[in-house]
mmCIF file of C-alpha atoms in Angstrom:
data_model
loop_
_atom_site.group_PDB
_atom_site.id
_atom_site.type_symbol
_atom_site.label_atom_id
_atom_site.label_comp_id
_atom_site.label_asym_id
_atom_site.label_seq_id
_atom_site.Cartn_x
_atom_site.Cartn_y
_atom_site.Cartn_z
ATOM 1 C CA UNK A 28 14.039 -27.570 12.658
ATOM 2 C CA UNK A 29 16.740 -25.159 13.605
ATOM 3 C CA UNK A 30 17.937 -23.070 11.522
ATOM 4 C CA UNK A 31 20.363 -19.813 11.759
ATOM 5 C CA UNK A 32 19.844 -16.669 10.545
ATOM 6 C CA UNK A 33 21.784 -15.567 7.082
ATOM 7 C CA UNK A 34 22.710 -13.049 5.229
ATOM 8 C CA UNK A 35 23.475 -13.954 1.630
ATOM 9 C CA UNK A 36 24.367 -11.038 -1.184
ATOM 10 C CA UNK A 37 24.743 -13.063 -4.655
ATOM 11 C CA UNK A 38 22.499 -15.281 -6.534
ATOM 12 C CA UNK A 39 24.234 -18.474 -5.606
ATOM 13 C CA UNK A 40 24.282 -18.154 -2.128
ATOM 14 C CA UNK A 41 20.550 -17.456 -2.066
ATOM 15 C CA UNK A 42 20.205 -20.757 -4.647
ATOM 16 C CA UNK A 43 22.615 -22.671 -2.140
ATOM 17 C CA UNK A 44 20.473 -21.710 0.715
ATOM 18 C CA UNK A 45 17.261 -22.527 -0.662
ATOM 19 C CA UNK A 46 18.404 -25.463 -2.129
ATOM 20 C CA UNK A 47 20.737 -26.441 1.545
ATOM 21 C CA UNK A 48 17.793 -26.575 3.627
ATOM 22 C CA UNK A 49 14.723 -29.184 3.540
ATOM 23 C CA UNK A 50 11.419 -27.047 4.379
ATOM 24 C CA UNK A 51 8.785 -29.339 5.360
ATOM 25 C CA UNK A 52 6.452 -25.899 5.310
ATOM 26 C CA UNK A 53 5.795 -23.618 2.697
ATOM 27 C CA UNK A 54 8.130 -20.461 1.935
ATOM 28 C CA UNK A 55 7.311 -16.901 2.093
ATOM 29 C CA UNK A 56 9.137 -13.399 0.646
ATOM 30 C CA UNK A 57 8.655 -9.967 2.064
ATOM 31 C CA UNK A 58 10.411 -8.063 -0.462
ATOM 32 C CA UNK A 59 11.596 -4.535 0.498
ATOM 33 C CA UNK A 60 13.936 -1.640 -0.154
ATOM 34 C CA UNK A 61 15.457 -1.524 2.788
ATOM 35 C CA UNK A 62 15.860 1.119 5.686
ATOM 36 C CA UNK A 63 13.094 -1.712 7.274
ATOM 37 C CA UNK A 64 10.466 -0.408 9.830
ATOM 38 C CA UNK A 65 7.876 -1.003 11.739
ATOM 39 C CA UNK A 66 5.989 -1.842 8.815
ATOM 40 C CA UNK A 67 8.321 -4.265 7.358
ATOM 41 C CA UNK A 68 8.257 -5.780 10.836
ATOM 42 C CA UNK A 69 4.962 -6.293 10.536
ATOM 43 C CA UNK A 70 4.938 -7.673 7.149
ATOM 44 C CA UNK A 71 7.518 -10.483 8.243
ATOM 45 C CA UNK A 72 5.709 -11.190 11.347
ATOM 46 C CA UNK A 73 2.716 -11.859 9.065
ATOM 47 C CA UNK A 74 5.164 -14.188 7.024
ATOM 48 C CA UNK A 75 6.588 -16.064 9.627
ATOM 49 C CA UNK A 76 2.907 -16.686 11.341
ATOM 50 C CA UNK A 77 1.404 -18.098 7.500
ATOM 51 C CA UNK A 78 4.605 -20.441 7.049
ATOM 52 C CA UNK A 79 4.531 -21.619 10.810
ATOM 53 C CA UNK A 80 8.190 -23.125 13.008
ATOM 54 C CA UNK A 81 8.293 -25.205 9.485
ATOM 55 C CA UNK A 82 8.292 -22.643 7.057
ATOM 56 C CA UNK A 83 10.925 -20.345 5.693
ATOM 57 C CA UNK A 84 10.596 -16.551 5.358
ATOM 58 C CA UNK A 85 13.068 -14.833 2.719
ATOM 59 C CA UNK A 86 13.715 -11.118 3.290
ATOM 60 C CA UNK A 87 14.564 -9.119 0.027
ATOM 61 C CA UNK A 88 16.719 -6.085 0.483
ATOM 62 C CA UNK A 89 17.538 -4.079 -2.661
ATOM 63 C CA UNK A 90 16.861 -0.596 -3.622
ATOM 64 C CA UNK A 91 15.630 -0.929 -7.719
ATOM 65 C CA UNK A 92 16.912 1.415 -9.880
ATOM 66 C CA UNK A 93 14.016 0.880 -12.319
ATOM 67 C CA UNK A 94 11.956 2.192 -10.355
ATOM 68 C CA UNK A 95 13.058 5.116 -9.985
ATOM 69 C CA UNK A 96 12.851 8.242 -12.468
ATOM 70 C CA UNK A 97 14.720 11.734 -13.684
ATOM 71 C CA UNK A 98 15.075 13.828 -10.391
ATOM 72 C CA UNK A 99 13.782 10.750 -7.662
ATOM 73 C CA UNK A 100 15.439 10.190 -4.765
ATOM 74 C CA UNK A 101 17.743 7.002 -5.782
ATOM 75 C CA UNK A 102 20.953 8.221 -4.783
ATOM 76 C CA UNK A 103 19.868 9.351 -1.296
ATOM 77 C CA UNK A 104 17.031 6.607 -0.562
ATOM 78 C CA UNK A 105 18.099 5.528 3.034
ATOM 79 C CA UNK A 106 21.010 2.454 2.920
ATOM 80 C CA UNK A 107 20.720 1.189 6.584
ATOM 81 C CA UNK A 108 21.685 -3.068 6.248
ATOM 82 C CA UNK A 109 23.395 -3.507 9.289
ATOM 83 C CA UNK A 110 20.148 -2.156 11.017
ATOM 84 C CA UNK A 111 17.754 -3.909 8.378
ATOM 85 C CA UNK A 112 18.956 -7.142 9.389
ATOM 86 C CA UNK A 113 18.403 -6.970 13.048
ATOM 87 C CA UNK A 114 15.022 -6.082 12.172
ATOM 88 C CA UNK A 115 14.759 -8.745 10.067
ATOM 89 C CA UNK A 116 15.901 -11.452 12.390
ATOM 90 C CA UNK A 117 14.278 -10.375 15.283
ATOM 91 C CA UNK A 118 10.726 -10.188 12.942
ATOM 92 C CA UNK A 119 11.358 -13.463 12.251
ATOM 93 C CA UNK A 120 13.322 -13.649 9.324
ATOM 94 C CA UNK A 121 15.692 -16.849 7.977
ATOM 95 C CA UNK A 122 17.347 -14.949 5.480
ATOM 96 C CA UNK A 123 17.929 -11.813 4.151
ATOM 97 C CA UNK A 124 18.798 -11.474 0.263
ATOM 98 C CA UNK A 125 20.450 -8.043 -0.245
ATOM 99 C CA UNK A 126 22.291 -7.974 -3.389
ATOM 100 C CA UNK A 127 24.144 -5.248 -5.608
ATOM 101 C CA UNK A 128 22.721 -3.782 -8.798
ATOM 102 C CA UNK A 129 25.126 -5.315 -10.889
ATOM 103 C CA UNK A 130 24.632 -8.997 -9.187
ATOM 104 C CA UNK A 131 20.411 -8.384 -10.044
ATOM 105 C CA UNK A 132 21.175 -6.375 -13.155
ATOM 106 C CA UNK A 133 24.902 -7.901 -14.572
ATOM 107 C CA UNK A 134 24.128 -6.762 -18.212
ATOM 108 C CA UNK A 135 22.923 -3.471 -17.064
ATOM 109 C CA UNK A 136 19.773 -2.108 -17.462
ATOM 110 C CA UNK A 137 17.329 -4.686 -19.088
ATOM 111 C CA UNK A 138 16.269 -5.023 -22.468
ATOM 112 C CA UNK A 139 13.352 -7.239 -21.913
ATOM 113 C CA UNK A 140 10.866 -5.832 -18.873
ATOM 114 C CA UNK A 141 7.113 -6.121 -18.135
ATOM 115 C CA UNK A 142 4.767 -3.709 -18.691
ATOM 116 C CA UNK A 143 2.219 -2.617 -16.157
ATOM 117 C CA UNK A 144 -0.333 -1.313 -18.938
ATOM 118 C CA UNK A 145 -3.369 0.898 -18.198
ATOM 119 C CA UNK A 146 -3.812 0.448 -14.683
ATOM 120 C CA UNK A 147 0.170 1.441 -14.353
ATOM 121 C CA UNK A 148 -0.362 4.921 -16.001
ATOM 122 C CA UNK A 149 -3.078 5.756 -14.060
ATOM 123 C CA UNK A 150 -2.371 8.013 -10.661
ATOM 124 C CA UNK A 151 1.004 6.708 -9.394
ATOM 125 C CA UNK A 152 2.005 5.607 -12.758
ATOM 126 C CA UNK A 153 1.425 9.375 -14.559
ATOM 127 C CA UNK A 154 2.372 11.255 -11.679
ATOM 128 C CA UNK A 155 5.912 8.599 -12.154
ATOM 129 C CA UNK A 156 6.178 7.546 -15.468
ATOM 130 C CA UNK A 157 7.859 3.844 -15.436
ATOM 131 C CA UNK A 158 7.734 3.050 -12.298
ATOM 132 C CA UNK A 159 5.534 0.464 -11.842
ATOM 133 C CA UNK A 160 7.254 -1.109 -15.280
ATOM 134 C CA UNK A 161 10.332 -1.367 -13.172
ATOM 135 C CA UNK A 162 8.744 -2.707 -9.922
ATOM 136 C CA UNK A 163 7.162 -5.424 -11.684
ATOM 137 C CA UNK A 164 10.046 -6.238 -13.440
ATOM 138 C CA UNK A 165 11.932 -6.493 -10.119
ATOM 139 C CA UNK A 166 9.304 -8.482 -8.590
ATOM 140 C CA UNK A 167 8.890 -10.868 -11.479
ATOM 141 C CA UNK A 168 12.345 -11.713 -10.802
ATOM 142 C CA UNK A 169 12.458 -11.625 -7.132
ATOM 143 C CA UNK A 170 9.780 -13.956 -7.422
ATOM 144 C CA UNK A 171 11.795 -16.626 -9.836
ATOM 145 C CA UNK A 172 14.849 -16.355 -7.270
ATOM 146 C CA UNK A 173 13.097 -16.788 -3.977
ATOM 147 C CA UNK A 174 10.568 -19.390 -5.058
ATOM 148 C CA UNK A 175 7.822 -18.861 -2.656
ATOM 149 C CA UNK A 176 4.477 -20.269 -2.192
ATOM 150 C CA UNK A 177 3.228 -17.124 -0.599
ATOM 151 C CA UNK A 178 4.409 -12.898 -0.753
ATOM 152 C CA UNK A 179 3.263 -10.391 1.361
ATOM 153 C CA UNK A 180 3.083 -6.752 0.415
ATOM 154 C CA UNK A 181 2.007 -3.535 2.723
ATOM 155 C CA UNK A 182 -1.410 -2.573 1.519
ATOM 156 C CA UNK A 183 -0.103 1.302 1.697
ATOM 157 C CA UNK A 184 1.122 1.080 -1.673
ATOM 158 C CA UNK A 185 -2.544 -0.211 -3.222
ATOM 159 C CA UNK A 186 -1.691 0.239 -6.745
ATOM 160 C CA UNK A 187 1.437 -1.846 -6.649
ATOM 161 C CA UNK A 188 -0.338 -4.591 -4.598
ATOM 162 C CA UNK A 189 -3.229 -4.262 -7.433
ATOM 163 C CA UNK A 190 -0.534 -4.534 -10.231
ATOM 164 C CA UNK A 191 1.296 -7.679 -8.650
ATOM 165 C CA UNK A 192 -2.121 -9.627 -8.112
ATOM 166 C CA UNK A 193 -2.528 -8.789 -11.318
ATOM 167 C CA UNK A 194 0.856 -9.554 -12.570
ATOM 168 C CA UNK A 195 0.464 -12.827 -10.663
ATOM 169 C CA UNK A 196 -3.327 -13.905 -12.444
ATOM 170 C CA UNK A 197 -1.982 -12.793 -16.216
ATOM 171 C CA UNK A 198 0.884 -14.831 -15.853
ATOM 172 C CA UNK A 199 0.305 -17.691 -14.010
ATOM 173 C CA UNK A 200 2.624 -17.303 -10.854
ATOM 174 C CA UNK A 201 1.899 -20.351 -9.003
ATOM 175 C CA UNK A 202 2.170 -17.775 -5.800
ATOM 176 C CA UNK A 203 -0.110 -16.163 -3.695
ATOM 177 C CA UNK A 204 -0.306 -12.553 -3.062
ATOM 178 C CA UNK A 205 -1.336 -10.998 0.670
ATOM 179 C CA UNK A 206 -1.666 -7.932 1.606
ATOM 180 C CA UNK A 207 -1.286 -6.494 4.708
ATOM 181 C CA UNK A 208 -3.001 -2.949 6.793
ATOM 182 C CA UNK A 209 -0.854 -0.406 6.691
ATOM 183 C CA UNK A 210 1.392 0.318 10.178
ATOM 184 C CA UNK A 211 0.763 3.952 11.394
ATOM 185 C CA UNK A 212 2.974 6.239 13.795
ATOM 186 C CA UNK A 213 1.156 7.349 16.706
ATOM 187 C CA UNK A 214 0.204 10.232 15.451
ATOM 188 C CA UNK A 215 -1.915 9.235 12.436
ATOM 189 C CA UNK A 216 1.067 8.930 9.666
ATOM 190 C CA UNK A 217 1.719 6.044 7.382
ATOM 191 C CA UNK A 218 5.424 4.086 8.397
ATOM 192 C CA UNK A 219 7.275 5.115 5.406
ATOM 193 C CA UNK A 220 11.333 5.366 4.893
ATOM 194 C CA UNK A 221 10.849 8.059 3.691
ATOM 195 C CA UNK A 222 9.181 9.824 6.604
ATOM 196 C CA UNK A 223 13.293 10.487 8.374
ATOM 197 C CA UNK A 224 13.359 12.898 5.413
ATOM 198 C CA UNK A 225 10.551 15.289 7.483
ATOM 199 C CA UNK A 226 11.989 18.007 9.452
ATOM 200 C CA UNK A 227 9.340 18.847 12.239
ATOM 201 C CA UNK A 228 7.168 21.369 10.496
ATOM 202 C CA UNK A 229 6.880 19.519 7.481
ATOM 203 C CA UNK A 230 5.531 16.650 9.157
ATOM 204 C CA UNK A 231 3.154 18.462 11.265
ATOM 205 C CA UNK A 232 1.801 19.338 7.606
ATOM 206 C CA UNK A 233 2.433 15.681 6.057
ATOM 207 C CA UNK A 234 -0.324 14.875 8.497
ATOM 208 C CA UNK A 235 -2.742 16.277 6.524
ATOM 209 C CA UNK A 236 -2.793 13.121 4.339
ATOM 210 C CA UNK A 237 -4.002 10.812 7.145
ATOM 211 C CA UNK A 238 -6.566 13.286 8.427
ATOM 212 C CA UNK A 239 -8.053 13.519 5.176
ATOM 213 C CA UNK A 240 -8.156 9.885 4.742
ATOM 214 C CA UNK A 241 -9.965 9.499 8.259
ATOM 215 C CA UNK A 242 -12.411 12.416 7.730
ATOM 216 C CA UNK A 243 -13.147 10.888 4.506
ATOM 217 C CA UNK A 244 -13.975 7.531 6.485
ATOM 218 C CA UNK A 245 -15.972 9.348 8.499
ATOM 219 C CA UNK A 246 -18.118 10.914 6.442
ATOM 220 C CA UNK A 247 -18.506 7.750 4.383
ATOM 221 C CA UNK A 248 -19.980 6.130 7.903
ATOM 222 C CA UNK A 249 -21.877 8.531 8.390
ATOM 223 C CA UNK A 250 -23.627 8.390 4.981
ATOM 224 C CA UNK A 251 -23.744 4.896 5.709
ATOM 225 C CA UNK A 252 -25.794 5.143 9.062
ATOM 226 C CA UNK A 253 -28.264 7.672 7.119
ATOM 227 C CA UNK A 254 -28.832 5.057 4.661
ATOM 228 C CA UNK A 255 -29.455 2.332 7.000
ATOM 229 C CA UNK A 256 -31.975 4.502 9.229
ATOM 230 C CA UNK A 257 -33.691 5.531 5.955
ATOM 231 C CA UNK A 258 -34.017 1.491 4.868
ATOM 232 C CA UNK A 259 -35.491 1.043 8.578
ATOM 233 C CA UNK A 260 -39.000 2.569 7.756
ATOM 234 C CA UNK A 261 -41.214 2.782 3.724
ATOM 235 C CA UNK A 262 -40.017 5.265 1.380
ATOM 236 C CA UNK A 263 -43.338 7.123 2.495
ATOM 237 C CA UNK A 264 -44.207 10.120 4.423
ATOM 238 C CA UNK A 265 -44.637 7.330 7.412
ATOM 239 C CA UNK A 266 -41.048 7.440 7.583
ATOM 240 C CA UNK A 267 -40.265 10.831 8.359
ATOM 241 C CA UNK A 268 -43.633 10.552 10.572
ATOM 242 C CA UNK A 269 -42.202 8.242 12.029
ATOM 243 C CA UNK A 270 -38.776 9.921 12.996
ATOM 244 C CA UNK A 271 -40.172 13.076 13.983
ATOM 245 C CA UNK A 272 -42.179 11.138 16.780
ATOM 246 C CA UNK A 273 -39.529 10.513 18.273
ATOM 247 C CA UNK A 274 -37.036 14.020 17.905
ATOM 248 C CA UNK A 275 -35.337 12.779 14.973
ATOM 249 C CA UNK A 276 -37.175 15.066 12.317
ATOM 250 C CA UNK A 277 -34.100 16.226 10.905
ATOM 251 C CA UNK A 278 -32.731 13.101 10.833
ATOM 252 C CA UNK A 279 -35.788 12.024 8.928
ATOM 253 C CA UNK A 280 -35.357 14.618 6.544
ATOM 254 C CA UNK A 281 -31.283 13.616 6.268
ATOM 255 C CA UNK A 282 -32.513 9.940 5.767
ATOM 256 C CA UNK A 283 -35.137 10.696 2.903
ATOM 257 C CA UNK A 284 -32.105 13.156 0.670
ATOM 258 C CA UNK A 285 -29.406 10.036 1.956
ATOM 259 C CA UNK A 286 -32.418 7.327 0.291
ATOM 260 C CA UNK A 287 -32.920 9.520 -2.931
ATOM 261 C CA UNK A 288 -29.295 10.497 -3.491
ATOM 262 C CA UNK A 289 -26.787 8.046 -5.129
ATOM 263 C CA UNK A 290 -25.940 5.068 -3.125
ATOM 264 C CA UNK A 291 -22.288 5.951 -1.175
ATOM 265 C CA UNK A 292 -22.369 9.115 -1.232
ATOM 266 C CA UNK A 293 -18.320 9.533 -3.393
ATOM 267 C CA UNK A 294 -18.689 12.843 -3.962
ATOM 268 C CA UNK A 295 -19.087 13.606 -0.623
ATOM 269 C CA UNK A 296 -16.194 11.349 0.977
ATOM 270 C CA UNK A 297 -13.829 13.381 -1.985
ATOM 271 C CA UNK A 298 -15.552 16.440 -0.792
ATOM 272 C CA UNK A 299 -14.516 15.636 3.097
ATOM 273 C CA UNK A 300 -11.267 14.898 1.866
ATOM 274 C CA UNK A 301 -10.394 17.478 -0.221
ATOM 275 C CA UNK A 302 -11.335 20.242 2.771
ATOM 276 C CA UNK A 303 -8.720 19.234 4.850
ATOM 277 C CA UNK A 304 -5.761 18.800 1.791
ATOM 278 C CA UNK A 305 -7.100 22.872 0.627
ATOM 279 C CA UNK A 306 -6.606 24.032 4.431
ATOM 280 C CA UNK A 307 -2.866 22.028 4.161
ATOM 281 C CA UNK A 308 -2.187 23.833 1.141
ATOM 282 C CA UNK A 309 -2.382 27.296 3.159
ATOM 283 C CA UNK A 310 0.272 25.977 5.801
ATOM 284 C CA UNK A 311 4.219 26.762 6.121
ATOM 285 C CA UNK A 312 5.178 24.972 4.403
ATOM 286 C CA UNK A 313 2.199 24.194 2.099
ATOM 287 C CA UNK A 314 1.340 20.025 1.359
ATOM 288 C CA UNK A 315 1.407 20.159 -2.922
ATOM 289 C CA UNK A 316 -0.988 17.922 -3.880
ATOM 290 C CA UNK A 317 -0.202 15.580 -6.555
ATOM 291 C CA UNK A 318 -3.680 13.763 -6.756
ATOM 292 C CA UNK A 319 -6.746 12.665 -4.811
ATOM 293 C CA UNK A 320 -8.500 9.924 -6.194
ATOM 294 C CA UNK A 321 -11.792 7.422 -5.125
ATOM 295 C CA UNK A 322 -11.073 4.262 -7.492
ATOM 296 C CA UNK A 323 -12.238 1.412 -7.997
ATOM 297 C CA UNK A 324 -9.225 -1.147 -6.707
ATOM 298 C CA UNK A 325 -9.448 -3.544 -9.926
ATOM 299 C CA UNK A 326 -8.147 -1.012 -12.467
ATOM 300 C CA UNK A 327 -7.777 2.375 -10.230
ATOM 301 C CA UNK A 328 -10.316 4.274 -12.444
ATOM 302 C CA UNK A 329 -12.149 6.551 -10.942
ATOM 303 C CA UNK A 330 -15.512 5.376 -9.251
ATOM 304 C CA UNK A 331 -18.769 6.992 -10.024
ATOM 305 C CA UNK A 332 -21.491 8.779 -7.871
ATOM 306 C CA UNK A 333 -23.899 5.536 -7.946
ATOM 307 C CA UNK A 334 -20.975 3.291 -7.276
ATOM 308 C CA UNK A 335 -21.222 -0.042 -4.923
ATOM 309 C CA UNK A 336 -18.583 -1.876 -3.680
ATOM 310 C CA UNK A 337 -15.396 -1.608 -2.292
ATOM 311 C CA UNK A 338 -13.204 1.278 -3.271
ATOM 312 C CA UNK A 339 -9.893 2.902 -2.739
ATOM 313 C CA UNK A 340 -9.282 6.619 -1.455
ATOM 314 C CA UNK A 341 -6.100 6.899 -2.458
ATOM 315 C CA UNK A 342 -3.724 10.245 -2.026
ATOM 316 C CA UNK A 343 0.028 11.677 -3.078
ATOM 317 C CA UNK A 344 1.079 14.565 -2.046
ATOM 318 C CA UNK A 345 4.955 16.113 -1.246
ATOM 319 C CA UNK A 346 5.690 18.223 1.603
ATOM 320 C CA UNK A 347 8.918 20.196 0.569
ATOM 321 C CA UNK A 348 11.192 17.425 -0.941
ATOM 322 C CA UNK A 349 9.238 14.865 0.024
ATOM 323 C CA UNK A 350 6.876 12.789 -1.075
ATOM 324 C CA UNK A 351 4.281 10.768 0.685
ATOM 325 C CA UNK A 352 1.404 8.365 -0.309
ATOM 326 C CA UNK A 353 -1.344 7.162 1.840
ATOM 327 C CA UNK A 354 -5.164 5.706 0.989
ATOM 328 C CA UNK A 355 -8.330 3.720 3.238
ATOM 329 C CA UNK A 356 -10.103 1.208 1.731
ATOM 330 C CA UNK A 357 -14.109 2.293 1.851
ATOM 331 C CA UNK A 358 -17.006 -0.045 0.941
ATOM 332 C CA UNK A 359 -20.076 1.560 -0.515
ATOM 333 C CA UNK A 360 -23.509 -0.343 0.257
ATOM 334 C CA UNK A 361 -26.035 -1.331 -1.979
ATOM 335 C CA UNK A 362 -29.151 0.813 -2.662
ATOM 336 C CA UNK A 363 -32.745 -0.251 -1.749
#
């Protein structure tokens, strides 16, 4: 079916358009706040593969003020539509819904929002009080306008994806939730509007956020491959017997502390991480850390030193005016 690609800026047109066209496939949203990227590309590529030639992809465009608190960046968060939409529609976009504040919000600001709960005042939510209150709220209602079957969100912001899927479960969305890897530049950092706000030195020490992430990862398989030589042999002095035969006795000796210490090794992939956000702190200009945090991606506590499973290495940090967010998903193995 052919269909041409729209821009529509008030409730009805987006209702007319839904309603105007028959989709034999299912619909998917991207939603976004504009000043669209590489990322966003990627997000409604991802869209428009799921839904097929058949399916319809809705683009949101609309900066929340909700979101946003005392002394954020609302007034000069990037505006770029004209640009947005050729990104959009050469992604693969059918529409793009960009409305005003007043057509989203015609009473003002809400009386009645959601509440993100515990999980939303925990490390974005503290460091931003409200904010994931209003994102919800946005998306709850992005949601009822767009009526998709499926909604893709960019896995960089983990503890808004969290709070949607769990959004989604407690209320019974009949939608489904995918997330997608986060899109990186070329030299390590995560796609981010807000990266145009860099001036050359600053990102040079905005990089530091990535390269702790990665030397976190790499410590983490490292631990991993120490655990998995140390299952290889008994728990028994034949083990490091064993090693040593063949010029690994210090690798013996790393295997036996890996075996005996707790399973993952978290305190050591916050340690690697943590080396390389001190060193940033001592550039010009320094990288201000807000937090550095190993949770555990169902509630964003904070994992402990015997924890299994998969886990989140998340970090905030601002760089003069700006600031940036980044995390790597780790998986801790099992002790035996």
């Amino acid at each position: 079916m052919s269909r041409d690609f729209e821009l529509v800026p008030t409730l009805d047109d987006l209702g007319y358009a839904l309603d105007h066209f028959s989709v034999p496939g299912r619909t998917a949203v991207v939603m976004t706040m504009g000043a669209l990227h590489e990322g966003h590309a990627t997000l409604i590529r991802a869209a428009r593969e799921r839904v097929g030639r058949d399916g319809y992809v809705v683009v949101t465009v609309f900066v929340n003020p909700l979101q946003f608190g005392a002394g954020e960046d609302l007034d000069r968060y990037p505006r770029t539509l004209e640009a947005d939409l050729k990104t959009a529609e050469q992604a693969g976009a059918d529409i793009v819904f960009a409305p005003s504040v007043d057509e989203v919000y015609p009473a003002g600001k809400p009386e009645i929002t959601l509440r993100a709960g515990a999980m939303g005042e925990r490390l974005e939510g503290a460091s931003r009080p409200g904010h994931f209150d209003g994102m919800l709220t946005v998306v709850a209602k992005l949601l009822h306008l767009t009526r998709p079957d499926v909604a893709f969100f960019g896995q960089k912001d983990a503890q808004q994806l969290a709070l949607i899927r769990r959004m989604v479960r407690d209320l019974n969305f009949g939608v489904e939730i995918v997330g997608v890897p986060t899109v990186r530049e070329e030299d390590g950092l995560a796609l981010s509007s807000r990266n145009r706000y860099l001036a050359p030195q600053e990102r040079r020490t905005a990089l530091a956020l990535s390269r702790a992430l990665f030397a976190a990862q790499d410590r983490h398989v490292a631990l991993e491959a120490l655990r998995a030589r140390a299952r290889e042999v008994p728990s028994t002095r034949a083990r490091a017997e064993a090693l040593s035969a063949i010029g690994e006795s210090r690798a013996a000796a790393d295997a036996h502390a890996v075996a005996k210490a707790a399973p993952g090794g978290p305190a050591e992939v916050r340690a690697a991480a943590r080396l390389v956000l001190d060193e940033a702190a001592r550039l010009d200009p320094p990288l201000a850390l807000d937090y550095l945090a190993l949770v555990d991606p169902s509630d964003f506590t904070e994992v402990p030193d015997d924890y299994t499973g998969e886990a989140v290495l998340a970090v905030a940090a601002r760089v003069g005016a700006t600031r940036l967010i980044d995390n790597v998903t780790l998986t801790f193995g099992a002790a035996s």
